[in-house]
Tab-separated table of C-alpha atoms and ligand atoms in Angstrom:
chain	number	residue	atom	x	y	z
A	1	UNK	CA	-219.074	251.720	21.792
A	2	UNK	CA	-217.940	247.971	22.021
A	3	UNK	CA	-220.851	245.518	22.925
A	4	UNK	CA	-220.692	244.376	26.692
A	5	UNK	CA	-220.327	240.751	25.847
A	6	UNK	CA	-217.046	241.587	24.031
A	7	UNK	CA	-215.817	243.371	26.841
A	8	UNK	CA	-216.787	240.705	29.154
A	9	UNK	CA	-214.643	238.389	27.048
A	10	UNK	CA	-211.483	240.732	27.211
A	11	UNK	CA	-212.321	240.264	31.053
A	12	UNK	CA	-211.241	236.736	30.302
A	13	UNK	CA	-207.911	237.529	28.707
A	14	UNK	CA	-206.164	239.176	31.747
A	15	UNK	CA	-205.967	239.299	35.256
A	16	UNK	CA	-209.139	239.643	37.445
A	17	UNK	CA	-209.669	243.450	38.127
A	18	UNK	CA	-207.404	244.764	35.183
A	19	UNK	CA	-210.413	245.797	32.709
A	20	UNK	CA	-211.652	249.095	33.643
A	21	UNK	CA	-214.903	250.882	32.582
A	22	UNK	CA	-215.465	253.198	35.394
A	23	UNK	CA	-215.942	256.667	34.220
A	24	UNK	CA	-213.049	257.999	36.185
A	25	UNK	CA	-210.790	255.569	34.692
A	26	UNK	CA	-211.777	256.220	31.022
A	27	UNK	CA	-211.634	260.050	31.590
A	28	UNK	CA	-207.955	259.414	33.077
A	29	UNK	CA	-206.331	256.976	30.348
A	30	UNK	CA	-208.228	258.056	27.651
A	31	UNK	CA	-206.384	261.444	26.864
A	32	UNK	CA	-202.373	262.587	27.339
A	33	UNK	CA	-201.476	266.114	27.903
A	34	UNK	CA	-203.035	267.462	24.990
A	35	UNK	CA	-206.094	269.679	25.374
A	36	UNK	CA	-207.498	269.280	22.038
A	37	UNK	CA	-209.932	265.970	22.302
A	38	UNK	CA	-212.369	264.434	24.729
A	39	UNK	CA	-211.382	261.340	25.935
A	40	UNK	CA	-214.083	258.331	25.060
A	41	UNK	CA	-212.296	254.992	25.444
A	42	UNK	CA	-215.021	251.771	25.704
A	43	UNK	CA	-212.474	250.200	28.347
A	44	UNK	CA	-208.954	250.045	29.556
A	45	UNK	CA	-207.199	246.805	29.648
A	46	UNK	CA	-204.052	246.298	31.962
A	47	UNK	CA	-202.114	243.236	30.853
A	48	UNK	CA	-199.376	241.917	32.815
A	49	UNK	CA	-197.684	239.812	30.653
A	50	UNK	CA	-196.704	239.363	26.860
A	51	UNK	CA	-198.882	236.350	26.426
A	52	UNK	CA	-201.693	238.757	27.481
A	53	UNK	CA	-201.024	241.693	25.160
A	54	UNK	CA	-201.019	238.852	22.319
A	55	UNK	CA	-204.719	237.577	23.769
A	56	UNK	CA	-205.679	241.203	23.332
A	57	UNK	CA	-204.487	241.841	20.256
A	58	UNK	CA	-206.045	238.423	18.436
A	59	UNK	CA	-208.994	239.344	20.640
A	60	UNK	CA	-209.093	243.133	18.644
A	61	UNK	CA	-208.721	241.450	15.212
A	62	UNK	CA	-211.571	239.014	15.840
A	63	UNK	CA	-213.981	241.806	16.654
A	64	UNK	CA	-212.026	244.473	14.516
A	65	UNK	CA	-211.560	246.579	17.651
A	66	UNK	CA	-209.313	249.778	17.788
A	67	UNK	CA	-206.419	249.475	20.320
A	68	UNK	CA	-204.624	252.747	21.631
A	69	UNK	CA	-201.388	251.912	23.385
A	70	UNK	CA	-201.159	254.201	26.694
A	71	UNK	CA	-197.655	254.909	28.798
A	72	UNK	CA	-197.317	257.768	30.835
A	73	UNK	CA	-199.590	259.594	28.623
A	74	UNK	CA	-197.407	262.866	28.726
A	75	UNK	CA	-197.698	262.965	24.641
A	76	UNK	CA	-198.231	266.359	23.148
A	77	UNK	CA	-199.557	265.386	19.877
A	78	UNK	CA	-202.531	263.303	21.196
A	79	UNK	CA	-200.495	259.888	20.117
A	80	UNK	CA	-202.344	258.262	23.369
A	81	UNK	CA	-205.798	259.812	23.142
A	82	UNK	CA	-208.514	257.290	22.584
A	83	UNK	CA	-211.547	259.572	21.485
A	84	UNK	CA	-213.601	257.185	19.579
A	85	UNK	CA	-214.401	254.403	21.557
A	86	UNK	CA	-211.517	252.714	21.477
A	87	UNK	CA	-209.694	250.180	23.767
A	88	UNK	CA	-207.153	251.261	25.883
A	89	UNK	CA	-204.063	249.069	26.596
A	90	UNK	CA	-201.849	250.320	29.496
A	91	UNK	CA	-198.961	249.114	30.504
A	92	UNK	CA	-198.749	250.275	34.209
A	93	UNK	CA	-198.527	246.818	35.148
A	94	UNK	CA	-195.398	245.532	32.838
A	95	UNK	CA	-193.309	247.936	34.706
A	96	UNK	CA	-190.297	246.003	35.866
A	97	UNK	CA	-186.408	246.101	35.114
A	98	UNK	CA	-185.668	242.465	34.022
A	99	UNK	CA	-182.309	242.110	33.869
A	100	UNK	CA	-179.158	244.459	33.736
A	101	UNK	CA	-175.518	243.480	31.921
A	102	UNK	CA	-172.860	245.133	33.404
A	103	UNK	CA	-170.834	244.287	30.545
A	104	UNK	CA	-172.617	245.421	27.758
A	105	UNK	CA	-174.250	248.039	29.928
A	106	UNK	CA	-177.690	247.073	28.799
A	107	UNK	CA	-181.288	247.167	30.730
A	108	UNK	CA	-183.942	244.762	29.849
A	109	UNK	CA	-187.167	247.233	30.727
A	110	UNK	CA	-190.722	246.249	30.373
A	111	UNK	CA	-192.641	249.083	28.528
A	112	UNK	CA	-194.112	250.474	31.508
A	113	UNK	CA	-190.746	251.106	33.327
A	114	UNK	CA	-190.845	254.647	34.089
A	115	UNK	CA	-187.852	257.141	32.355
A	116	UNK	CA	-186.742	258.291	35.929
A	117	UNK	CA	-187.052	254.763	37.598
A	118	UNK	CA	-184.507	253.627	34.300
A	119	UNK	CA	-182.457	256.737	35.027
A	120	UNK	CA	-181.945	256.152	39.015
A	121	UNK	CA	-181.211	252.301	37.994
A	122	UNK	CA	-178.542	253.582	36.008
A	123	UNK	CA	-176.874	255.634	38.528
A	124	UNK	CA	-177.434	253.102	41.317
A	125	UNK	CA	-175.025	251.273	38.956
A	126	UNK	CA	-172.406	254.136	38.429
A	127	UNK	CA	-174.074	254.569	34.832
A	128	UNK	CA	-176.135	257.010	32.878
A	129	UNK	CA	-179.461	256.648	31.018
A	130	UNK	CA	-179.084	259.994	28.835
A	131	UNK	CA	-182.404	260.664	27.410
A	132	UNK	CA	-184.027	263.438	29.653
A	133	UNK	CA	-186.924	265.897	29.769
A	134	UNK	CA	-189.471	267.464	32.001
A	135	UNK	CA	-191.910	264.668	32.042
A	136	UNK	CA	-189.289	262.148	32.888
A	137	UNK	CA	-191.030	261.444	36.144
A	138	UNK	CA	-194.170	259.869	34.767
A	139	UNK	CA	-193.538	259.066	31.001
A	140	UNK	CA	-192.748	255.385	30.136
A	141	UNK	CA	-190.086	253.594	28.330
A	142	UNK	CA	-192.692	252.001	25.985
A	143	UNK	CA	-193.649	255.737	25.007
A	144	UNK	CA	-190.513	256.838	24.582
A	145	UNK	CA	-189.540	254.127	21.988
A	146	UNK	CA	-193.157	255.232	20.221
A	147	UNK	CA	-192.635	258.509	19.836
A	148	UNK	CA	-188.635	258.171	19.612
A	149	UNK	CA	-188.703	260.983	22.475
A	150	UNK	CA	-185.780	263.327	22.487
A	151	UNK	CA	-185.564	266.049	25.059
A	152	UNK	CA	-182.661	268.018	26.451
A	153	UNK	CA	-179.751	266.360	25.838
A	154	UNK	CA	-179.870	265.386	22.173
A	155	UNK	CA	-177.037	267.380	21.235
A	156	UNK	CA	-174.749	265.264	22.874
A	157	UNK	CA	-176.758	261.710	22.905
A	158	UNK	CA	-179.217	261.567	20.357
A	159	UNK	CA	-182.704	260.653	20.442
A	160	UNK	CA	-184.214	257.524	22.218
A	161	UNK	CA	-183.458	255.487	19.170
A	162	UNK	CA	-179.822	255.537	19.919
A	163	UNK	CA	-180.202	253.872	23.228
A	164	UNK	CA	-182.568	250.868	21.834
A	165	UNK	CA	-180.599	247.794	21.657
A	166	UNK	CA	-182.941	245.601	20.771
A	167	UNK	CA	-186.862	245.029	21.029
A	168	UNK	CA	-189.887	242.826	21.885
A	169	UNK	CA	-193.017	243.616	20.086
A	170	UNK	CA	-196.312	242.206	19.551
A	171	UNK	CA	-197.689	243.487	16.105
A	172	UNK	CA	-200.997	244.105	14.836
A	173	UNK	CA	-201.250	240.622	13.944
A	174	UNK	CA	-200.441	239.330	17.234
A	175	UNK	CA	-197.140	237.804	16.307
A	176	UNK	CA	-194.190	238.456	18.673
A	177	UNK	CA	-190.900	239.736	17.356
A	178	UNK	CA	-187.480	239.818	18.542
A	179	UNK	CA	-185.798	242.639	16.949
A	180	UNK	CA	-181.998	243.109	16.889
A	181	UNK	CA	-181.516	240.688	19.934
A	182	UNK	CA	-179.563	243.494	21.620
A	183	UNK	CA	-176.430	243.129	18.894
A	184	UNK	CA	-174.201	246.437	18.377
A	185	UNK	CA	-173.510	244.978	14.642
A	186	UNK	CA	-176.104	243.053	12.903
A	187	UNK	CA	-175.964	243.397	9.252
A	188	UNK	CA	-178.713	241.017	8.134
A	189	UNK	CA	-180.933	243.127	6.307
A	190	UNK	CA	-183.716	245.698	7.307
A	191	UNK	CA	-183.423	246.610	10.951
A	192	UNK	CA	-187.439	246.433	11.961
A	193	UNK	CA	-186.506	247.536	15.267
A	194	UNK	CA	-186.048	251.111	13.766
A	195	UNK	CA	-189.164	250.838	12.186
A	196	UNK	CA	-191.321	250.513	15.569
A	197	UNK	CA	-189.356	253.282	17.042
A	198	UNK	CA	-191.154	256.584	16.417
A	199	UNK	CA	-194.643	254.512	14.747
A	200	UNK	CA	-196.725	255.644	17.788
A	201	UNK	CA	-198.063	252.607	18.453
A	202	UNK	CA	-199.798	251.971	14.895
A	203	UNK	CA	-197.458	248.868	14.031
A	204	UNK	CA	-197.798	247.358	17.258
A	205	UNK	CA	-196.869	247.275	20.908
A	206	UNK	CA	-193.638	247.516	22.371
A	207	UNK	CA	-193.809	244.604	25.103
A	208	UNK	CA	-189.896	244.509	26.207
A	209	UNK	CA	-187.011	246.743	25.432
A	210	UNK	CA	-183.149	246.861	26.108
A	211	UNK	CA	-181.888	249.747	26.610
A	212	UNK	CA	-178.462	250.951	26.489
A	213	UNK	CA	-176.661	253.030	29.104
A	214	UNK	CA	-173.503	255.430	29.316
A	215	UNK	CA	-170.919	256.030	31.744
A	216	UNK	CA	-172.072	258.560	34.156
A	217	UNK	CA	-171.162	262.167	33.305
A	218	UNK	CA	-168.493	264.264	35.656
A	219	UNK	CA	-169.470	267.158	37.280
A	220	UNK	CA	-172.276	268.681	34.982
A	221	UNK	CA	-172.233	272.310	34.887
A	222	UNK	CA	-174.759	274.850	33.684
A	223	UNK	CA	-174.379	278.375	32.119
A	224	UNK	CA	-177.285	280.709	31.469
A	225	UNK	CA	-176.624	283.704	29.221
A	226	UNK	CA	-178.743	286.541	28.335
A	227	UNK	CA	-178.516	287.586	24.855
A	228	UNK	CA	-179.595	291.320	23.550
A	229	UNK	CA	-181.362	289.627	20.504
A	230	UNK	CA	-182.034	286.275	18.891
A	231	UNK	CA	-179.468	286.518	16.245
A	232	UNK	CA	-176.540	286.377	19.204
A	233	UNK	CA	-177.420	283.141	20.375
A	234	UNK	CA	-176.248	281.006	17.195
A	235	UNK	CA	-172.638	282.702	17.288
A	236	UNK	CA	-172.510	282.116	21.241
A	237	UNK	CA	-173.445	278.289	20.643
A	238	UNK	CA	-170.628	278.538	17.913
A	239	UNK	CA	-167.933	279.887	20.233
A	240	UNK	CA	-169.003	277.368	22.648
A	241	UNK	CA	-169.242	274.317	20.571
A	242	UNK	CA	-165.977	275.228	19.332
A	243	UNK	CA	-164.286	274.642	22.742
A	244	UNK	CA	-166.342	272.746	24.921
A	245	UNK	CA	-168.227	269.215	24.309
A	246	UNK	CA	-171.760	270.347	25.210
A	247	UNK	CA	-174.509	268.366	27.014
A	248	UNK	CA	-177.237	270.754	26.116
A	249	UNK	CA	-177.910	274.263	24.776
A	250	UNK	CA	-181.466	275.322	25.158
A	251	UNK	CA	-182.852	278.768	24.763
A	252	UNK	CA	-185.782	280.690	26.207
A	253	UNK	CA	-187.561	284.058	25.592
A	254	UNK	CA	-187.999	286.606	28.396
A	255	UNK	CA	-191.698	285.928	27.905
A	256	UNK	CA	-191.330	282.170	28.910
A	257	UNK	CA	-188.971	283.283	31.821
A	258	UNK	CA	-191.488	285.523	32.870
A	259	UNK	CA	-194.289	282.870	33.130
A	260	UNK	CA	-191.457	280.628	35.440
A	261	UNK	CA	-190.703	283.633	37.627
A	262	UNK	CA	-194.664	284.241	38.189
A	263	UNK	CA	-194.496	280.547	39.766
A	264	UNK	CA	-192.538	282.284	42.752
A	265	UNK	CA	-190.527	278.874	43.667
A	266	UNK	CA	-187.609	279.023	41.272
A	267	UNK	CA	-184.740	281.715	41.838
A	268	UNK	CA	-184.244	284.073	38.966
A	269	UNK	CA	-180.812	283.686	37.303
A	270	UNK	CA	-179.496	287.522	37.337
A	271	UNK	CA	-180.697	291.149	37.675
A	272	UNK	CA	-180.361	291.902	34.160
A	273	UNK	CA	-183.397	291.672	31.753
A	274	UNK	CA	-182.679	290.075	28.414
A	275	UNK	CA	-184.959	289.240	25.546
A	276	UNK	CA	-183.446	285.975	25.128
A	277	UNK	CA	-181.628	283.494	27.147
A	278	UNK	CA	-179.562	280.435	26.509
A	279	UNK	CA	-178.797	277.751	28.904
A	280	UNK	CA	-176.002	275.249	28.080
A	281	UNK	CA	-174.132	272.465	29.909
A	282	UNK	CA	-170.970	270.615	29.857
A	283	UNK	CA	-168.906	268.375	31.817
A	284	UNK	CA	-166.439	270.325	34.167
A	285	UNK	CA	-164.392	267.704	34.327
A	286	UNK	CA	-161.401	269.626	35.244
A	287	UNK	CA	-160.587	273.065	35.982
A	288	UNK	CA	-159.547	273.525	32.802
A	289	UNK	CA	-162.842	272.887	31.258
A	290	UNK	CA	-164.328	275.617	33.569
A	291	UNK	CA	-161.695	278.040	32.892
A	292	UNK	CA	-162.390	277.315	28.947
A	293	UNK	CA	-166.175	278.131	29.718
A	294	UNK	CA	-165.179	281.506	31.393
A	295	UNK	CA	-162.680	282.526	28.680
A	296	UNK	CA	-165.386	281.889	26.264
A	297	UNK	CA	-168.043	283.740	28.100
A	298	UNK	CA	-166.065	286.549	28.280
A	299	UNK	CA	-164.940	286.383	24.643
A	300	UNK	CA	-169.162	286.237	24.192
A	301	UNK	CA	-169.573	289.361	26.290
A	302	UNK	CA	-166.681	291.435	24.612
A	303	UNK	CA	-168.229	290.584	20.726
A	304	UNK	CA	-171.556	291.946	22.159
A	305	UNK	CA	-173.499	288.724	22.241
A	306	UNK	CA	-173.867	288.321	25.590
A	307	UNK	CA	-175.250	290.804	28.328
A	308	UNK	CA	-174.834	288.732	31.340
A	309	UNK	CA	-174.627	285.177	32.414
A	310	UNK	CA	-174.125	282.944	35.574
A	311	UNK	CA	-172.480	279.649	35.632
A	312	UNK	CA	-173.538	276.972	38.632
A	313	UNK	CA	-171.020	276.424	41.310
A	314	UNK	CA	-173.271	273.221	43.070
A	315	UNK	CA	-175.485	270.417	42.408
A	316	UNK	CA	-178.428	272.647	44.039
A	317	UNK	CA	-177.588	275.843	41.448
A	318	UNK	CA	-176.966	273.457	38.537
A	319	UNK	CA	-181.017	271.926	39.442
A	320	UNK	CA	-182.341	275.679	39.802
A	321	UNK	CA	-181.077	276.622	36.421
A	322	UNK	CA	-182.406	273.562	34.501
A	323	UNK	CA	-185.799	274.501	36.199
A	324	UNK	CA	-186.029	277.945	34.303
A	325	UNK	CA	-186.181	275.601	31.225
A	326	UNK	CA	-187.735	272.707	31.956
A	327	UNK	CA	-190.742	274.677	34.113
A	328	UNK	CA	-191.998	276.275	31.005
A	329	UNK	CA	-194.071	273.562	29.380
A	330	UNK	CA	-195.752	272.758	32.575
A	331	UNK	CA	-195.965	276.265	33.563
A	332	UNK	CA	-197.667	277.840	30.182
A	333	UNK	CA	-200.123	274.871	29.995
A	334	UNK	CA	-202.421	276.875	32.201
A	335	UNK	CA	-203.029	279.209	29.179
A	336	UNK	CA	-204.166	276.140	26.993
A	337	UNK	CA	-201.290	276.669	24.173
A	338	UNK	CA	-201.445	275.931	20.844
A	339	UNK	CA	-198.297	274.161	20.430
A	340	UNK	CA	-195.645	273.746	17.614
A	341	UNK	CA	-192.610	271.498	17.700
A	342	UNK	CA	-190.726	272.400	14.519
A	343	UNK	CA	-186.985	271.897	13.442
A	344	UNK	CA	-184.450	272.674	10.424
A	345	UNK	CA	-180.642	272.056	10.322
A	346	UNK	CA	-178.909	273.913	12.834
A	347	UNK	CA	-177.311	276.296	10.326
A	348	UNK	CA	-180.660	277.255	9.013
A	349	UNK	CA	-182.186	278.160	12.820
A	350	UNK	CA	-181.763	281.750	12.463
A	351	UNK	CA	-183.363	282.502	8.915
A	352	UNK	CA	-185.974	280.147	9.666
A	353	UNK	CA	-186.673	281.631	13.117
A	354	UNK	CA	-186.985	285.133	11.655
A	355	UNK	CA	-189.238	284.152	9.071
A	356	UNK	CA	-191.840	282.247	11.195
A	357	UNK	CA	-191.270	285.263	14.070
A	358	UNK	CA	-192.673	287.828	11.300
A	359	UNK	CA	-195.648	285.450	10.363
A	360	UNK	CA	-196.433	285.003	14.020
A	361	UNK	CA	-196.142	288.562	14.742
A	362	UNK	CA	-198.523	289.641	11.823
A	363	UNK	CA	-200.814	287.150	12.507
A	364	UNK	CA	-201.143	286.944	16.371
A	365	UNK	CA	-201.052	290.473	17.097
A	366	UNK	CA	-203.278	289.774	20.261
A	367	UNK	CA	-201.893	286.580	21.225
A	368	UNK	CA	-198.860	286.047	23.834
A	369	UNK	CA	-196.165	284.043	21.690
A	370	UNK	CA	-193.690	282.041	23.812
A	371	UNK	CA	-190.607	280.902	22.002
A	372	UNK	CA	-188.041	278.417	23.682
A	373	UNK	CA	-186.719	274.756	22.744
A	374	UNK	CA	-183.551	273.008	22.025
A	375	UNK	CA	-181.887	275.072	19.695
A	376	UNK	CA	-178.805	273.521	19.760
A	377	UNK	CA	-180.047	270.365	17.396
A	378	UNK	CA	-182.470	272.773	15.599
A	379	UNK	CA	-185.566	272.127	17.510
A	380	UNK	CA	-188.050	274.898	18.246
A	381	UNK	CA	-191.103	274.880	20.320
A	382	UNK	CA	-193.409	277.660	19.256
A	383	UNK	CA	-196.504	278.248	21.859
A	384	UNK	CA	-199.344	280.502	21.245
A	385	UNK	CA	-201.027	281.191	24.602
A	386	UNK	CA	-204.898	281.697	24.680
A	387	UNK	CA	-206.491	284.806	25.628
A	388	UNK	CA	-208.914	284.193	29.019
A	389	UNK	CA	-211.667	285.621	27.380
A	390	UNK	CA	-211.938	283.399	24.214
A	391	UNK	CA	-213.138	279.939	24.013
A	392	UNK	CA	-210.535	276.760	23.563
A	393	UNK	CA	-212.499	276.144	20.261
A	394	UNK	CA	-212.177	279.388	18.514
A	395	UNK	CA	-208.951	279.952	19.605
A	396	UNK	CA	-207.598	276.550	18.129
A	397	UNK	CA	-209.390	277.320	15.025
A	398	UNK	CA	-207.897	280.621	14.850
A	399	UNK	CA	-204.194	279.101	15.013
A	400	UNK	CA	-204.787	276.278	12.744
A	401	UNK	CA	-205.543	279.498	10.065
A	402	UNK	CA	-202.009	280.851	10.491
A	403	UNK	CA	-200.565	277.303	11.212
A	404	UNK	CA	-200.916	276.681	7.746
A	405	UNK	CA	-198.239	279.578	6.589
A	406	UNK	CA	-195.830	278.353	9.635
A	407	UNK	CA	-195.810	275.088	7.717
A	408	UNK	CA	-195.224	276.460	4.359
A	409	UNK	CA	-192.157	277.783	5.695
A	410	UNK	CA	-191.005	274.613	7.404
A	411	UNK	CA	-191.826	272.673	4.047
A	412	UNK	CA	-189.478	275.743	2.447
A	413	UNK	CA	-186.608	275.171	4.714
A	414	UNK	CA	-186.958	271.334	4.374
A	415	UNK	CA	-187.553	271.156	8.031
A	416	UNK	CA	-189.974	268.911	10.139
A	417	UNK	CA	-193.388	269.841	11.479
A	418	UNK	CA	-192.672	267.535	14.323
A	419	UNK	CA	-189.243	267.503	15.774
A	420	UNK	CA	-189.884	265.145	18.741
A	421	UNK	CA	-193.667	265.207	20.097
A	422	UNK	CA	-194.630	262.844	17.342
A	423	UNK	CA	-197.797	263.219	14.729
A	424	UNK	CA	-200.693	261.909	16.687
A	425	UNK	CA	-203.901	263.431	15.845
A	426	UNK	CA	-202.797	267.100	16.103
A	427	UNK	CA	-200.394	266.898	13.111
A	428	UNK	CA	-201.534	264.053	11.067
A	429	UNK	CA	-203.520	266.506	8.612
A	430	UNK	CA	-200.031	268.528	7.970
A	431	UNK	CA	-197.830	265.395	7.606
A	432	UNK	CA	-197.236	266.219	3.733
A	433	UNK	CA	-195.592	269.346	4.409
A	434	UNK	CA	-192.318	267.045	5.873
A	435	UNK	CA	-193.023	264.042	3.866
A	436	UNK	CA	-193.396	263.489	0.089
A	437	UNK	CA	-196.700	261.283	-1.307
A	438	UNK	CA	-194.319	258.618	-2.001
A	439	UNK	CA	-193.383	258.228	1.303
A	440	UNK	CA	-196.349	258.438	2.799
A	441	UNK	CA	-197.444	255.621	0.434
A	442	UNK	CA	-194.284	253.620	1.565
A	443	UNK	CA	-195.656	254.454	5.404
A	444	UNK	CA	-199.201	253.174	4.878
A	445	UNK	CA	-197.934	250.104	2.872
A	446	UNK	CA	-195.741	249.218	5.950
A	447	UNK	CA	-198.495	249.646	8.274
A	448	UNK	CA	-200.637	247.246	6.186
A	449	UNK	CA	-198.017	244.435	6.639
A	450	UNK	CA	-197.830	244.533	10.453
A	451	UNK	CA	-201.254	245.603	11.042
A	452	UNK	CA	-203.582	244.585	8.079
A	453	UNK	CA	-206.868	245.075	10.036
A	454	UNK	CA	-206.261	248.463	11.204
A	455	UNK	CA	-206.659	248.117	14.674
A	456	UNK	CA	-203.440	249.573	16.034
A	457	UNK	CA	-203.887	253.076	16.839
A	458	UNK	CA	-205.755	254.476	14.008
A	459	UNK	CA	-206.254	257.602	12.992
A	460	UNK	CA	-202.649	258.483	14.416
A	461	UNK	CA	-199.882	259.541	12.067
A	462	UNK	CA	-202.305	259.228	9.116
A	463	UNK	CA	-205.823	260.794	8.858
A	464	UNK	CA	-208.724	257.922	8.747
A	465	UNK	CA	-209.352	257.026	5.284
R	501	LIG	C1	-189.939	270.899	26.303
R	501	LIG	O1	-188.802	270.878	25.468
R	501	LIG	C2	-190.940	269.712	26.079
R	501	LIG	O2	-190.278	271.234	27.158
R	501	LIG	C3	-192.300	270.495	25.806
R	501	LIG	O3	-190.594	269.093	24.945
R	501	LIG	C4	-192.644	271.579	24.675
R	501	LIG	O4	-194.714	272.569	25.620
R	501	LIG	C5	-194.013	272.280	24.491
R	501	LIG	O5	-194.378	272.769	23.692
R	502	LIG	ZN1	-188.765	269.536	23.545
């Protein structure tokens, strides 16, 4: 634990009352949505300005104190967990939209701007911020950048990375860098902006970000389709992608749907029970597009790939269909799931999923297995639910044993052990399944350049040495 005199010194660097050490704050700010590690930070500090962030980093270097960045703490890989006496730097008071440029379609955000705040700001200006996910009501832009957040619209709009025009960062050395200056074209050597995106705060803090906006989508319309088996989902994707520009293509299993139905606050899509469901979305900008979608649906039914389906006819129906998919993660969190967030190239998904499903069925015969995810971009979420009568530690230990085989398959398929949730602490021991020793050595060398004293979120991405 950090010495009280050192914490007193920290208090002089920020506004009065912006260092918290009470038990409730340490508990709340010390963890994210992962349920693996008990939080144990020394203190929470809430800077208001870039200068204060620089002063905090200088202080941490002087005293060799580890800092953990904290946004909305909605992460699922323990990237923002402080379990070892670190000081948490939380951006709740750097939460303003600073500037808007209608011509460039850019918004300058402080890191604590909540994702939905940016989405609403864009809407108020007739534009669109397309990175979206279930946690957009509490996740923050700084955290989205730190994890290169993905979500439900990646198939059309890509990850957070695509929407960052420029960044101001404070490195682990305390230097302020202004990266890319919001340019579209800038061929002046290494693009350091990209290094900080997805770095999980291990290189420095994002203290300002210029985000790009897009034109607002026209008449978004969703379809939920029930399929007779998993193998039918990919031909459905192929059929729709051949005829429409999809903004989303998600899937979930009957088990996932059953859990969401168990809540009692979401209407079922239709009466037919199906083992798998696809949710797709497109802009029905004119009647031709809607007719094309219906014709494709009929084609899929004729081919035997789809058993039943529904298309949204209103904004409310659109929202209700999305709830079927977006509520899954939060709903199953009550079963303390062991989570996997894996990806392969889209064409490999069917064979990949079949192999993983066989391993899972063989080794988890007594556990409930819930599949869902962003299948249109090759990203599958595999959640194993904890039986009520089993302890969390015993359950996670047994899952970790099987996980090795899951990751061996991921490696064989040239896939990723973390498609969009980051490495954090939960996946750091498995990094070598997705990254070569040479790559990992380069990554560590890059970290040493920006953070020579190793104070920036240590133990995340890489296991402690
Ligand atoms: C989602 O797609 C989120 O719903 C959470 O990425 C996934 O809970 C999960 O495993
Ligand atoms: Zn996801």
